[in-house]
Tab-separated table of C-alpha atoms in Angstrom:
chain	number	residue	atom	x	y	z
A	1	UNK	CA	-112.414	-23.812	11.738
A	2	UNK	CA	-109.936	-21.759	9.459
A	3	UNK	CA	-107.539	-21.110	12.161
A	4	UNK	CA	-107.849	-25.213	12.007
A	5	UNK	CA	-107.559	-25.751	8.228
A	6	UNK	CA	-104.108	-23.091	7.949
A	7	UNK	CA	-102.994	-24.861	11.030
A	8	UNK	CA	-103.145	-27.950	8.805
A	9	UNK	CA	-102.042	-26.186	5.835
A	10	UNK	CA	-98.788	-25.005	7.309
A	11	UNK	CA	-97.823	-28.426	8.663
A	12	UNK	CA	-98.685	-29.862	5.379
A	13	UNK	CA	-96.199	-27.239	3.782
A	14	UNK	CA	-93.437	-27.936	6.449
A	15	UNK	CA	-93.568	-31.936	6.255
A	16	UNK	CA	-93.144	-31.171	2.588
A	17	UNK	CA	-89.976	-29.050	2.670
A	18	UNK	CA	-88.340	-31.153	4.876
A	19	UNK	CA	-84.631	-31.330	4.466
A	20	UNK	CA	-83.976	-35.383	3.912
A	21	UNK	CA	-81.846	-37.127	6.352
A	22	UNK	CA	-78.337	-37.729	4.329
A	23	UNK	CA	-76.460	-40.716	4.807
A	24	UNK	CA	-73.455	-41.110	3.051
A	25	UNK	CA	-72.035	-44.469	2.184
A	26	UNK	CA	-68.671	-46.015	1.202
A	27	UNK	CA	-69.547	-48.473	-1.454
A	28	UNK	CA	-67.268	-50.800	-3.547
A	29	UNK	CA	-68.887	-52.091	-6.671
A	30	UNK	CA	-72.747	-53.494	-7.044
A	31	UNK	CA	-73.587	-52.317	-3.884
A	32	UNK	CA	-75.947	-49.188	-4.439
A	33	UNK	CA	-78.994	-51.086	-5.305
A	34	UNK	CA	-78.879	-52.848	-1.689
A	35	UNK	CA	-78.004	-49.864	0.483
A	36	UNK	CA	-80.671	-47.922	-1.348
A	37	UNK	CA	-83.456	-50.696	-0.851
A	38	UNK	CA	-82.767	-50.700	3.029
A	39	UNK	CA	-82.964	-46.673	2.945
A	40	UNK	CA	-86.352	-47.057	1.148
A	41	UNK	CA	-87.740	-49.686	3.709
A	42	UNK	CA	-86.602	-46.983	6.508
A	43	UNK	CA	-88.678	-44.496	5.123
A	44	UNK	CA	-91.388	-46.363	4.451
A	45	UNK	CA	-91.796	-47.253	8.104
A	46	UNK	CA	-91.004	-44.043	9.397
A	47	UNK	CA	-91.749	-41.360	6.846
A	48	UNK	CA	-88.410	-39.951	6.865
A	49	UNK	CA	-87.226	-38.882	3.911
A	50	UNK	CA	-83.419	-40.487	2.856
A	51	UNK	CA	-80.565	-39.202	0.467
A	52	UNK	CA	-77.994	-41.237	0.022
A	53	UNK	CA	-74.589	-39.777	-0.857
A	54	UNK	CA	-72.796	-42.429	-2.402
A	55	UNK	CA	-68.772	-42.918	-3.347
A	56	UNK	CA	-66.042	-45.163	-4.124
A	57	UNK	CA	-63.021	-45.321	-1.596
A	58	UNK	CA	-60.827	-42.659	-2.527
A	59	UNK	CA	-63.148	-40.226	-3.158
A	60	UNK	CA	-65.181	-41.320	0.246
A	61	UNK	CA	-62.023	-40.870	2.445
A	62	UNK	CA	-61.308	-37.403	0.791
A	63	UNK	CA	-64.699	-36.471	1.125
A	64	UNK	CA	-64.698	-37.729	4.800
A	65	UNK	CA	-62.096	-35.201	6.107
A	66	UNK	CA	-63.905	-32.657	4.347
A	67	UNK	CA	-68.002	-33.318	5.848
A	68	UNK	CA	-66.453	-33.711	9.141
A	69	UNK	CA	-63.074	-31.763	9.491
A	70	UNK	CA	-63.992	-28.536	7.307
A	71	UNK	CA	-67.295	-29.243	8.148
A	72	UNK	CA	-68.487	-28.534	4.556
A	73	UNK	CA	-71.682	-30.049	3.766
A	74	UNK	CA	-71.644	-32.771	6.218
A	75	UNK	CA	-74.077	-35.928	6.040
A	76	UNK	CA	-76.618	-36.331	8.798
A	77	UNK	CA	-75.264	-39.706	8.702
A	78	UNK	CA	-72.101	-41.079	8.045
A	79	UNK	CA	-70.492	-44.298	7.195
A	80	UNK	CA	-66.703	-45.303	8.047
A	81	UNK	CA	-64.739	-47.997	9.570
A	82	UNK	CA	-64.395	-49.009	13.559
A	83	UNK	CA	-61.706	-49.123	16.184
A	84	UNK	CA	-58.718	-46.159	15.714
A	85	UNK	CA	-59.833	-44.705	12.212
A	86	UNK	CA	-63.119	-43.852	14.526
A	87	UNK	CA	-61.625	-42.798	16.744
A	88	UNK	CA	-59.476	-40.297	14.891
A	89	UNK	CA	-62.802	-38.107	14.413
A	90	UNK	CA	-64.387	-39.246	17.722
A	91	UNK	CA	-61.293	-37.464	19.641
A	92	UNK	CA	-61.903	-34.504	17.544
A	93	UNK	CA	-65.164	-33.614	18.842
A	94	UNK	CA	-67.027	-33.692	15.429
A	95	UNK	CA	-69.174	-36.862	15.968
A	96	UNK	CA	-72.241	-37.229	17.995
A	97	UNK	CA	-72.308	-40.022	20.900
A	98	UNK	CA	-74.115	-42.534	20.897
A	99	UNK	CA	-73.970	-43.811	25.022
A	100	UNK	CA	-77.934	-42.956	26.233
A	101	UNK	CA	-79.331	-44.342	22.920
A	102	UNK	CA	-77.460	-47.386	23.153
A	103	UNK	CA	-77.979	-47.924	26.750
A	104	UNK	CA	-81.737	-47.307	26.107
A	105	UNK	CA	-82.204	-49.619	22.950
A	106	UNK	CA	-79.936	-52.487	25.315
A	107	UNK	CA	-77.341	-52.849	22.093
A	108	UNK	CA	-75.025	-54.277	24.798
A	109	UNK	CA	-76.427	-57.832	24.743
A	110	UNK	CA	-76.490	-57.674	20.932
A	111	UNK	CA	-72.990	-56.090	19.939
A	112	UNK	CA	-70.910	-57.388	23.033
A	113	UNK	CA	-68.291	-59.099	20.939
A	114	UNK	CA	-67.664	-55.942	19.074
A	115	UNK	CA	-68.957	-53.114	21.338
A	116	UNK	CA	-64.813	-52.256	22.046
A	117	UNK	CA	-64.081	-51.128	18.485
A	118	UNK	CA	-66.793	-48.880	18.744
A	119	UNK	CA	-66.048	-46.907	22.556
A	120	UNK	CA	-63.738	-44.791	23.400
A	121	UNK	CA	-62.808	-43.676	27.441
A	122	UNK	CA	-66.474	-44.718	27.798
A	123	UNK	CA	-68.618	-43.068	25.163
A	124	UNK	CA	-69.711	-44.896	22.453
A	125	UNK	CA	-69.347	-43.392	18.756
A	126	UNK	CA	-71.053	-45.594	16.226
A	127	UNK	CA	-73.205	-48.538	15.635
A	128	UNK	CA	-71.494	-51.529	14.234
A	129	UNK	CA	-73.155	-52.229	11.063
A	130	UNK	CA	-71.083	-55.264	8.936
A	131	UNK	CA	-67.817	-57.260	9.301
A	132	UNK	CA	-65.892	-60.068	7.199
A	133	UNK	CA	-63.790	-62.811	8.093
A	134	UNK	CA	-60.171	-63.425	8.204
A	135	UNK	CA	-58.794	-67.077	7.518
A	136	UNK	CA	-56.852	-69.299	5.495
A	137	UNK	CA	-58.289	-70.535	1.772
A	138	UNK	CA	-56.875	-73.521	0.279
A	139	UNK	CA	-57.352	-76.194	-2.229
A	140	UNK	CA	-59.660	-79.169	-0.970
A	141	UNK	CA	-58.566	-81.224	-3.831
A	142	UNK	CA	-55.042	-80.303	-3.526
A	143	UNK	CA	-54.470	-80.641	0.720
A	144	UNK	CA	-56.080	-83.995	0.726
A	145	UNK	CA	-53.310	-85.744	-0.733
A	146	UNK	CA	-51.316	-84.512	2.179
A	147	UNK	CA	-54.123	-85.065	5.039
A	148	UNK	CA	-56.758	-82.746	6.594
A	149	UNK	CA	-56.254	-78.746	7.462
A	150	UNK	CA	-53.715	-78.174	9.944
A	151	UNK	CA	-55.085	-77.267	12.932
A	152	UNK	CA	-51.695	-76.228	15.147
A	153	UNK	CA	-48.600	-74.322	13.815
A	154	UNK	CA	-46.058	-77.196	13.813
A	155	UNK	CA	-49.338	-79.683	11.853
A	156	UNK	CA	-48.935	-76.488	9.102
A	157	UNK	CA	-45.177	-76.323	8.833
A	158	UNK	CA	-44.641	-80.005	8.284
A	159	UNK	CA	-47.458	-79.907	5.631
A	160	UNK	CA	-46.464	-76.847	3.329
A	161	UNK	CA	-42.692	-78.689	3.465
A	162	UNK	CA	-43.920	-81.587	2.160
A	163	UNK	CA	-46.380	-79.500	-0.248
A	164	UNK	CA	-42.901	-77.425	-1.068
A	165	UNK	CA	-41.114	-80.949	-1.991
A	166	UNK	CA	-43.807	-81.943	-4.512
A	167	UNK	CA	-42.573	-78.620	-6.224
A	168	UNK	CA	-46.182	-77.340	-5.587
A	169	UNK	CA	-45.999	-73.291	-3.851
A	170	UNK	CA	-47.736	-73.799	-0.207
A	171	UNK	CA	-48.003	-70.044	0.489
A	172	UNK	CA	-49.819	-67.732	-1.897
A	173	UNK	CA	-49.543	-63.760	-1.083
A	174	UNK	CA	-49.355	-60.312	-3.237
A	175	UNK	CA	-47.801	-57.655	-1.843
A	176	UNK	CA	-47.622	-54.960	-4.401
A	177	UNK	CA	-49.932	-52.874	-2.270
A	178	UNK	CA	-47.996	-53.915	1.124
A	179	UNK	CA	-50.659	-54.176	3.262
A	180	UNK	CA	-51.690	-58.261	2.897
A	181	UNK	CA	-48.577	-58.951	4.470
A	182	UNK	CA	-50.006	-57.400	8.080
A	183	UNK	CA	-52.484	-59.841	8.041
A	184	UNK	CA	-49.754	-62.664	8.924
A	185	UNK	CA	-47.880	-60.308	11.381
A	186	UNK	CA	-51.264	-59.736	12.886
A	187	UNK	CA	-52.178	-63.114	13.350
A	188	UNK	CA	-48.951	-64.625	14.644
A	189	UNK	CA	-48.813	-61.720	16.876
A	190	UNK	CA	-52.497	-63.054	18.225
A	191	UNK	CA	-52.037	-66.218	18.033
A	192	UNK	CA	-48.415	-65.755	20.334
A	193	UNK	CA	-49.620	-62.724	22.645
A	194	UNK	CA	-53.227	-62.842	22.117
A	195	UNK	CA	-55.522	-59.892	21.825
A	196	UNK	CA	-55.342	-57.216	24.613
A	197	UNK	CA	-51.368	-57.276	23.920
A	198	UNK	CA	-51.641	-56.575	20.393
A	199	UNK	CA	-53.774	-54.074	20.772
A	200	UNK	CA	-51.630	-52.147	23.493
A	201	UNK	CA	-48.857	-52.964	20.374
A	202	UNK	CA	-50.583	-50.953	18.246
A	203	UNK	CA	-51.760	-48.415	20.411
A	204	UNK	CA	-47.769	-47.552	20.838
A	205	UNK	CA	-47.436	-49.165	24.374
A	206	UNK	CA	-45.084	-52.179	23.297
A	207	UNK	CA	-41.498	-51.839	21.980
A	208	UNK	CA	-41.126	-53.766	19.116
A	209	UNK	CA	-37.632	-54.716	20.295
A	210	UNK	CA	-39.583	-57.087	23.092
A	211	UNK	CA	-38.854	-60.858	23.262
A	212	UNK	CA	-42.223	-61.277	22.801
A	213	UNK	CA	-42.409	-59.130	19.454
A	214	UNK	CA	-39.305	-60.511	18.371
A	215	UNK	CA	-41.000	-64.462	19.038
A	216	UNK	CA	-43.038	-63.559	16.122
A	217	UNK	CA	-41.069	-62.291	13.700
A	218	UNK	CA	-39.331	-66.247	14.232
A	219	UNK	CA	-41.943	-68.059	13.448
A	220	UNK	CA	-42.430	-65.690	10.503
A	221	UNK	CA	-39.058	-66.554	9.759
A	222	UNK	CA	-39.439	-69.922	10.071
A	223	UNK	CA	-42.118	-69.583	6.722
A	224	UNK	CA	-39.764	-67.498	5.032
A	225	UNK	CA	-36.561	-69.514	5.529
A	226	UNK	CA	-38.296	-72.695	4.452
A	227	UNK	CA	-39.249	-70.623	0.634
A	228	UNK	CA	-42.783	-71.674	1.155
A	229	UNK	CA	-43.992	-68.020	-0.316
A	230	UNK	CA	-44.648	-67.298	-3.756
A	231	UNK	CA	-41.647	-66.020	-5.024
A	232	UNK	CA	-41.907	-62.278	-6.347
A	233	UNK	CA	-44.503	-61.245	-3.698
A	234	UNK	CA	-44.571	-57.908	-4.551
A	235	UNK	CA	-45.033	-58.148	-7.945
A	236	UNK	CA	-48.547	-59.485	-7.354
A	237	UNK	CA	-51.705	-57.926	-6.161
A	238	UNK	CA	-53.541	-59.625	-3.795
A	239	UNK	CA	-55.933	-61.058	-6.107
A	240	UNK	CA	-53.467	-61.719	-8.511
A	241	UNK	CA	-52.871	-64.836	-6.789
A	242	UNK	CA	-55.750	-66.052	-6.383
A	243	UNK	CA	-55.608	-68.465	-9.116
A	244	UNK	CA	-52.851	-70.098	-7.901
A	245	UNK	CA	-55.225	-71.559	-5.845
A	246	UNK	CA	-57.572	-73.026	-7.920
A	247	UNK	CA	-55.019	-73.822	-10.481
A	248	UNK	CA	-53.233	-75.915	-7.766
A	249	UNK	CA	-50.202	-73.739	-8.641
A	250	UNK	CA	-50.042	-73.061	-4.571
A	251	UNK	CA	-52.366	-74.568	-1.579
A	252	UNK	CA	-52.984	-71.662	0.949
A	253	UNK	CA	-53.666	-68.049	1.146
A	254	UNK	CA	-54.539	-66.179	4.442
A	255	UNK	CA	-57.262	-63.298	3.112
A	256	UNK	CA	-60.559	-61.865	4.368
A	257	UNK	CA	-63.868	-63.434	2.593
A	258	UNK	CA	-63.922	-60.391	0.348
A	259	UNK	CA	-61.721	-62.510	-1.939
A	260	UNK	CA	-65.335	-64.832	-2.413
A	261	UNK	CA	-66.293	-63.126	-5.934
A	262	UNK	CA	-62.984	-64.388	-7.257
A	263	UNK	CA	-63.593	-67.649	-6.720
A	264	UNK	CA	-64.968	-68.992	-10.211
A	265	UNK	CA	-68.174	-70.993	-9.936
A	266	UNK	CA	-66.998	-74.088	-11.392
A	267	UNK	CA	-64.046	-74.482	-9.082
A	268	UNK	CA	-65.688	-73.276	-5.709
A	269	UNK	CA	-66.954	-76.345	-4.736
A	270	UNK	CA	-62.827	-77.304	-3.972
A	271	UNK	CA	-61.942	-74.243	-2.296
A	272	UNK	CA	-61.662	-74.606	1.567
A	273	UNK	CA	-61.307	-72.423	4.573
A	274	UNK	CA	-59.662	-73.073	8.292
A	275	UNK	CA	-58.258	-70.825	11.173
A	276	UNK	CA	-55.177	-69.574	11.042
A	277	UNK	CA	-53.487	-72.292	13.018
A	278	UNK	CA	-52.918	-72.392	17.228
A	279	UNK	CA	-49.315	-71.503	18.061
A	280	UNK	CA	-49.594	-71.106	22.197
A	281	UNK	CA	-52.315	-72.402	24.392
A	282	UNK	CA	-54.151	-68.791	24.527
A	283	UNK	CA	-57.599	-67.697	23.760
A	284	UNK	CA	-58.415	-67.557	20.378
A	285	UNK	CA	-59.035	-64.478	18.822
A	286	UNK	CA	-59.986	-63.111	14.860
A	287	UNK	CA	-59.881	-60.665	12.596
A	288	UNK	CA	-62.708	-59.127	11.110
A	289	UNK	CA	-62.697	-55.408	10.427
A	290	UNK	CA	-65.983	-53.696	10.863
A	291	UNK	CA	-67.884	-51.078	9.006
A	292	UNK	CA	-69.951	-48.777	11.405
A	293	UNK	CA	-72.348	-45.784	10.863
A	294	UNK	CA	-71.859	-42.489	12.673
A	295	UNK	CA	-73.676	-39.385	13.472
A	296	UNK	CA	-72.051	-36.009	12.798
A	297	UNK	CA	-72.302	-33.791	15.331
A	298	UNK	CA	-73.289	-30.710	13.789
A	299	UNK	CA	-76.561	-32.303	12.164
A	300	UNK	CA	-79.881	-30.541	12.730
A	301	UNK	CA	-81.758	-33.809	12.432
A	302	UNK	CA	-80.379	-35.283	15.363
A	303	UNK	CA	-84.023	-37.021	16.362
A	304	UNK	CA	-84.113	-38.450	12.569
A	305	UNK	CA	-80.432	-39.641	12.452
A	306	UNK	CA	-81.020	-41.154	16.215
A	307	UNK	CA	-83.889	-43.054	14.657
A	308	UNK	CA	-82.091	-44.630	11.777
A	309	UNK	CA	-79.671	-46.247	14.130
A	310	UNK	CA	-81.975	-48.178	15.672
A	311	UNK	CA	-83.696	-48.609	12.818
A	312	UNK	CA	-80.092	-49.908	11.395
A	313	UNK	CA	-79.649	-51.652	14.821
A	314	UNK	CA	-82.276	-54.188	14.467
A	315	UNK	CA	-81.545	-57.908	13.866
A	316	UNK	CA	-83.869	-58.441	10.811
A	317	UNK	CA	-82.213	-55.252	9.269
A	318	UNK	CA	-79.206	-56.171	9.387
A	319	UNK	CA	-79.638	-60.045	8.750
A	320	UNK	CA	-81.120	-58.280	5.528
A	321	UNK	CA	-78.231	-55.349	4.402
A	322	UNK	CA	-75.338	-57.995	5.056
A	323	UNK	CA	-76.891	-60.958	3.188
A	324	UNK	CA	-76.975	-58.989	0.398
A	325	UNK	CA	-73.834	-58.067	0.700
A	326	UNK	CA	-72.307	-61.075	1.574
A	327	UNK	CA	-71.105	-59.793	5.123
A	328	UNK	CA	-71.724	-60.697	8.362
A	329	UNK	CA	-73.955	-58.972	10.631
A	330	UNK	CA	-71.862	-58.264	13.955
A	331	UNK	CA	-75.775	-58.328	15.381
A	332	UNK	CA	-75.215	-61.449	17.599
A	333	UNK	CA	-79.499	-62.255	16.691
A	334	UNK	CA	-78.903	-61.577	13.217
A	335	UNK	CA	-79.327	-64.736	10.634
A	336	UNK	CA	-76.434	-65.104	8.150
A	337	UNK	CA	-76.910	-66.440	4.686
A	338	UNK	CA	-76.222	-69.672	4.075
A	339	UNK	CA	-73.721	-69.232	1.825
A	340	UNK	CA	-70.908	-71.453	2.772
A	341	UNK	CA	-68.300	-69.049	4.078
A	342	UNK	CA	-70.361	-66.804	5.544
A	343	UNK	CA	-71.277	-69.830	7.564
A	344	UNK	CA	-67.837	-70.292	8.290
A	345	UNK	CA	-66.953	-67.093	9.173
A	346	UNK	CA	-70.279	-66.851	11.533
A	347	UNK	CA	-68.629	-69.440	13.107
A	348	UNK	CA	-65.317	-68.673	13.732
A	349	UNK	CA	-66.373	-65.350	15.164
A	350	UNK	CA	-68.869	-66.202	17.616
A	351	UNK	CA	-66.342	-68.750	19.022
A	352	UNK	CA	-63.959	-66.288	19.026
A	353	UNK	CA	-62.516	-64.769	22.130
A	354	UNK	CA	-62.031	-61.484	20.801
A	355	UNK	CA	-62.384	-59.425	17.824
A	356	UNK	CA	-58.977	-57.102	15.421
A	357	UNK	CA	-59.759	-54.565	12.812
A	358	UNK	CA	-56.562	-55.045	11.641
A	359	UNK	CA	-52.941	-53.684	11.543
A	360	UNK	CA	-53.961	-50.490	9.574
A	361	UNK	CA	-57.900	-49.970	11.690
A	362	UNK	CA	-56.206	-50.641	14.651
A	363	UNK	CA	-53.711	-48.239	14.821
A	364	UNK	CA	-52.650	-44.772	14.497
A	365	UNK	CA	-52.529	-43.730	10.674
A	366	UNK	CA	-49.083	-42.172	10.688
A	367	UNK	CA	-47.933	-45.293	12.281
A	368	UNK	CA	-49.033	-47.709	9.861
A	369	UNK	CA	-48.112	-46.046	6.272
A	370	UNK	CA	-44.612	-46.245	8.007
A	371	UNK	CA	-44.719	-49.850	9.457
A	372	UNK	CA	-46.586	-51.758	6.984
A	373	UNK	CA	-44.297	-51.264	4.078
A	374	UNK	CA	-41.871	-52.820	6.763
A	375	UNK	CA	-44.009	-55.674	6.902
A	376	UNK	CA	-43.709	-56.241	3.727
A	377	UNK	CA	-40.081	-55.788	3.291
A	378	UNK	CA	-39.606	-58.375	6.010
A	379	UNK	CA	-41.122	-61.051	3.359
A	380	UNK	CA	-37.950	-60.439	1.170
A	381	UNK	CA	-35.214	-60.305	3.302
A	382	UNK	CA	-36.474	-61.874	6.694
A	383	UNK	CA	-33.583	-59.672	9.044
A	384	UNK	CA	-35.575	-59.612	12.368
A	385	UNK	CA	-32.804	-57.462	14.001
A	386	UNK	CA	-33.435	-55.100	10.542
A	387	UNK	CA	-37.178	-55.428	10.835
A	388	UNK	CA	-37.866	-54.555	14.513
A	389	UNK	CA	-35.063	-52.080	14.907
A	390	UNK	CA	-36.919	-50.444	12.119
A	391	UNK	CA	-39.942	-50.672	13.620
A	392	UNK	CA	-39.280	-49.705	16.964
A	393	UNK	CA	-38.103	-46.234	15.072
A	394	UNK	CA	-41.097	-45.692	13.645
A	395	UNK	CA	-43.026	-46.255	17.174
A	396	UNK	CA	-40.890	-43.635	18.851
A	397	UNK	CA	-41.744	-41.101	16.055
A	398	UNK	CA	-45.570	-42.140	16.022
A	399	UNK	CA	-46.193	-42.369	19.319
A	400	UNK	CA	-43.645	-39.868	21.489
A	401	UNK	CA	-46.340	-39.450	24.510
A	402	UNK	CA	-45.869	-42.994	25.011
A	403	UNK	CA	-43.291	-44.146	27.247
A	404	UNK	CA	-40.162	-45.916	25.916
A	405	UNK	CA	-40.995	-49.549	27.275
A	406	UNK	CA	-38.050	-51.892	28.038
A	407	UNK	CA	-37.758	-55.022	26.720
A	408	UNK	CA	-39.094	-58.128	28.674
């Protein structure tokens, strides 16, 4: 009996001084409550203590090199974004796969869709835990008088012309932080090549001095030559021209759904949302970068940090996290909110062929803090020779294992 009681005893002592599993999170702003009620249901189910480690962008992707490069104090648990900026730390040896447990839980019939942004040369890294929307906003109120949303490339151009004759801005973009103008290089480029090409694009495969890149830079063009931007796009942030919109000062932006919260209450009622518009008769695909959690690979709680991925895996979990949120759950038996462009978005992605990140998730990141300030440059003086020639110089440097792919 007493070897029984200090057997007891010294289990009771060890469950008690229990490291916690440590997740760390990315958060943007009135976001801790949620991620820490979710962490609380986890441990109530499964008694496993959480600590969450929580910070805002800059100091997140600081930190991030640090927990998994250095390896100084690194999170059980760690949250970052899919597709090549996983991939970065995946290739480096300092994340734990996740292959058997995903094969074992069956993820593959619930994250099909987006199970590529999260394997790499056949391991996979992280579990895909939220995603937004890409699309076009405009003014209901405003587009009516012209007819309904375009739904081909030419039905767009001759409506922003005539939107451009009433004196009325059709195109609404800020570029003071570059990057919103990759979104309509990405989506041309998708919409023109489709997926799989884009991607080898990014991935340094593609010249950019091919027809087929040079094909979209022309319809670019053709938005550019016709004035239907804002002018002064890079005085503006992105959300400083946002109300344009509801102002009727312009009639379209192209943005992900994280511009919702701008939307004031008594004008959202009028605000709208389409696909970007079908150029050639390819398979549609969408952009929607995607937020994953990972497992470091020097963790000592590899059994507990196993378990909260599935635990983070589930349907009902993540119907839960991301409707607080006001994501999408890339969980194809989650339930979305019913919030009106989360609806959307749910379904433009599961009719979607295939899922982007985006220019700067997609690719390599001393590629794009060279190319997408191009991008943006391109907005202001439209040279396509300039642009791609540019471009092409930047590949080369990026990428110089690649070969140097002709022209088609």
């Amino acid at each position: 009996m007493r070897k029984l009681i200090l057997l007891l005893l010294s289990l009771t002592v060890s469950v008690a001084i229990a490291d916690p599993l440590t997740v760390s999170v990315l958060l943007t702003p009135n976001q801790r409550s949620t991620y820490e009620t979710v962490f609380a249901d986890f441990s109530k189910e499964t008694g496993i203590a959480v600590k969450a480690v929580l910070k805002k962008d800059a100091a997140y992707k600081y930190m991030l090199t640090q927990w998994l490069i250095a390896g100084k104090d690194t999170p059980d648990i760690l949250h970052w974004q899919a597709s090549e900026r996983l991939y970065f730390f995946s290739r480096q040896g300092v994340l734990h796969p996740l292959t058997e447990l995903w094969n074992a839980e069956g993820l593959d019939s619930q994250f099909s869709k987006v199970k590529h942004a999260v394997e790499d040369k056949g391991e996979v890294y992280a579990l895909p835990l939220s995603y937004y929307h890409w699309g076009i906003y405009y003014n209901k109120s405003l587009l009516e008088r012209y007819g309904p949303p375009p739904e081909t490339w030419d039905q767009f151009i001759e409506i922003c012309a005539r939107i451009k004759r009433d004196g009325i801005t059709p195109l609404a973009i800020g570029t003071k932080h570059q990057w919103p103008a990759a979104a309509w290089f990405d989506y041309i480029n998708l919409r023109v090549n489709g997926l799989a090409f884009h991607q080898q694009l990014l991935n340094g495969k593609i010249s950019f001095r091919d027809k087929r890149i040079i094909a979209v830079f022309e319809y670019w063009k053709q938005l550019i030559d016709a004035d239907l931007f804002n002018p002064a796009t890079s005085d503006f942030d992105w959300d400083e021209v946002v109300p344009l919109l509801y102002h009727q000062q312009a009639a379209f932006t192209l943005i992900g759904n994280f511009v919702a919260p701008k939307w004031p209450q008594h004008i959202i009622d009028n605000i709208g949302f389409m696909p970007f518009p079908k150029i050639a008769s390819i398979a549609r695909a969408e952009e929607a970068p995607m937020e994953v959690f990972m497992i470091a690979a020097n963790t000592d709680q590899r059994q507990n940090a196993e378990a909260f991925i599935r635990y983070m895996a589930r349907p009902e979990v993540q119907s839960k996290l991301n409707g607080e949120l006001g994501y999408l759950s890339p969980n194809s038996n989650s339930i979305h909110s019913d919030d009106r462009f989360i609806q959307a978005g749910a379904e433009l992605l599961k009719s979607a062929s295939g899922i982007s990140q985006y220019f700067d998730r997609d690719t390599k990141h001393n590629f794009e803090v060279l190319a997408i300030p191009l991008l943006a440059e391109f907005l202001q003086h439209g040279d396509i020779a300039r642009v791609t020639i540019e471009l092409e110089q930047v590949r080369k440097l990026s990428f110089p294992q690649q070969p140097q792919s002709s022209t088609q």
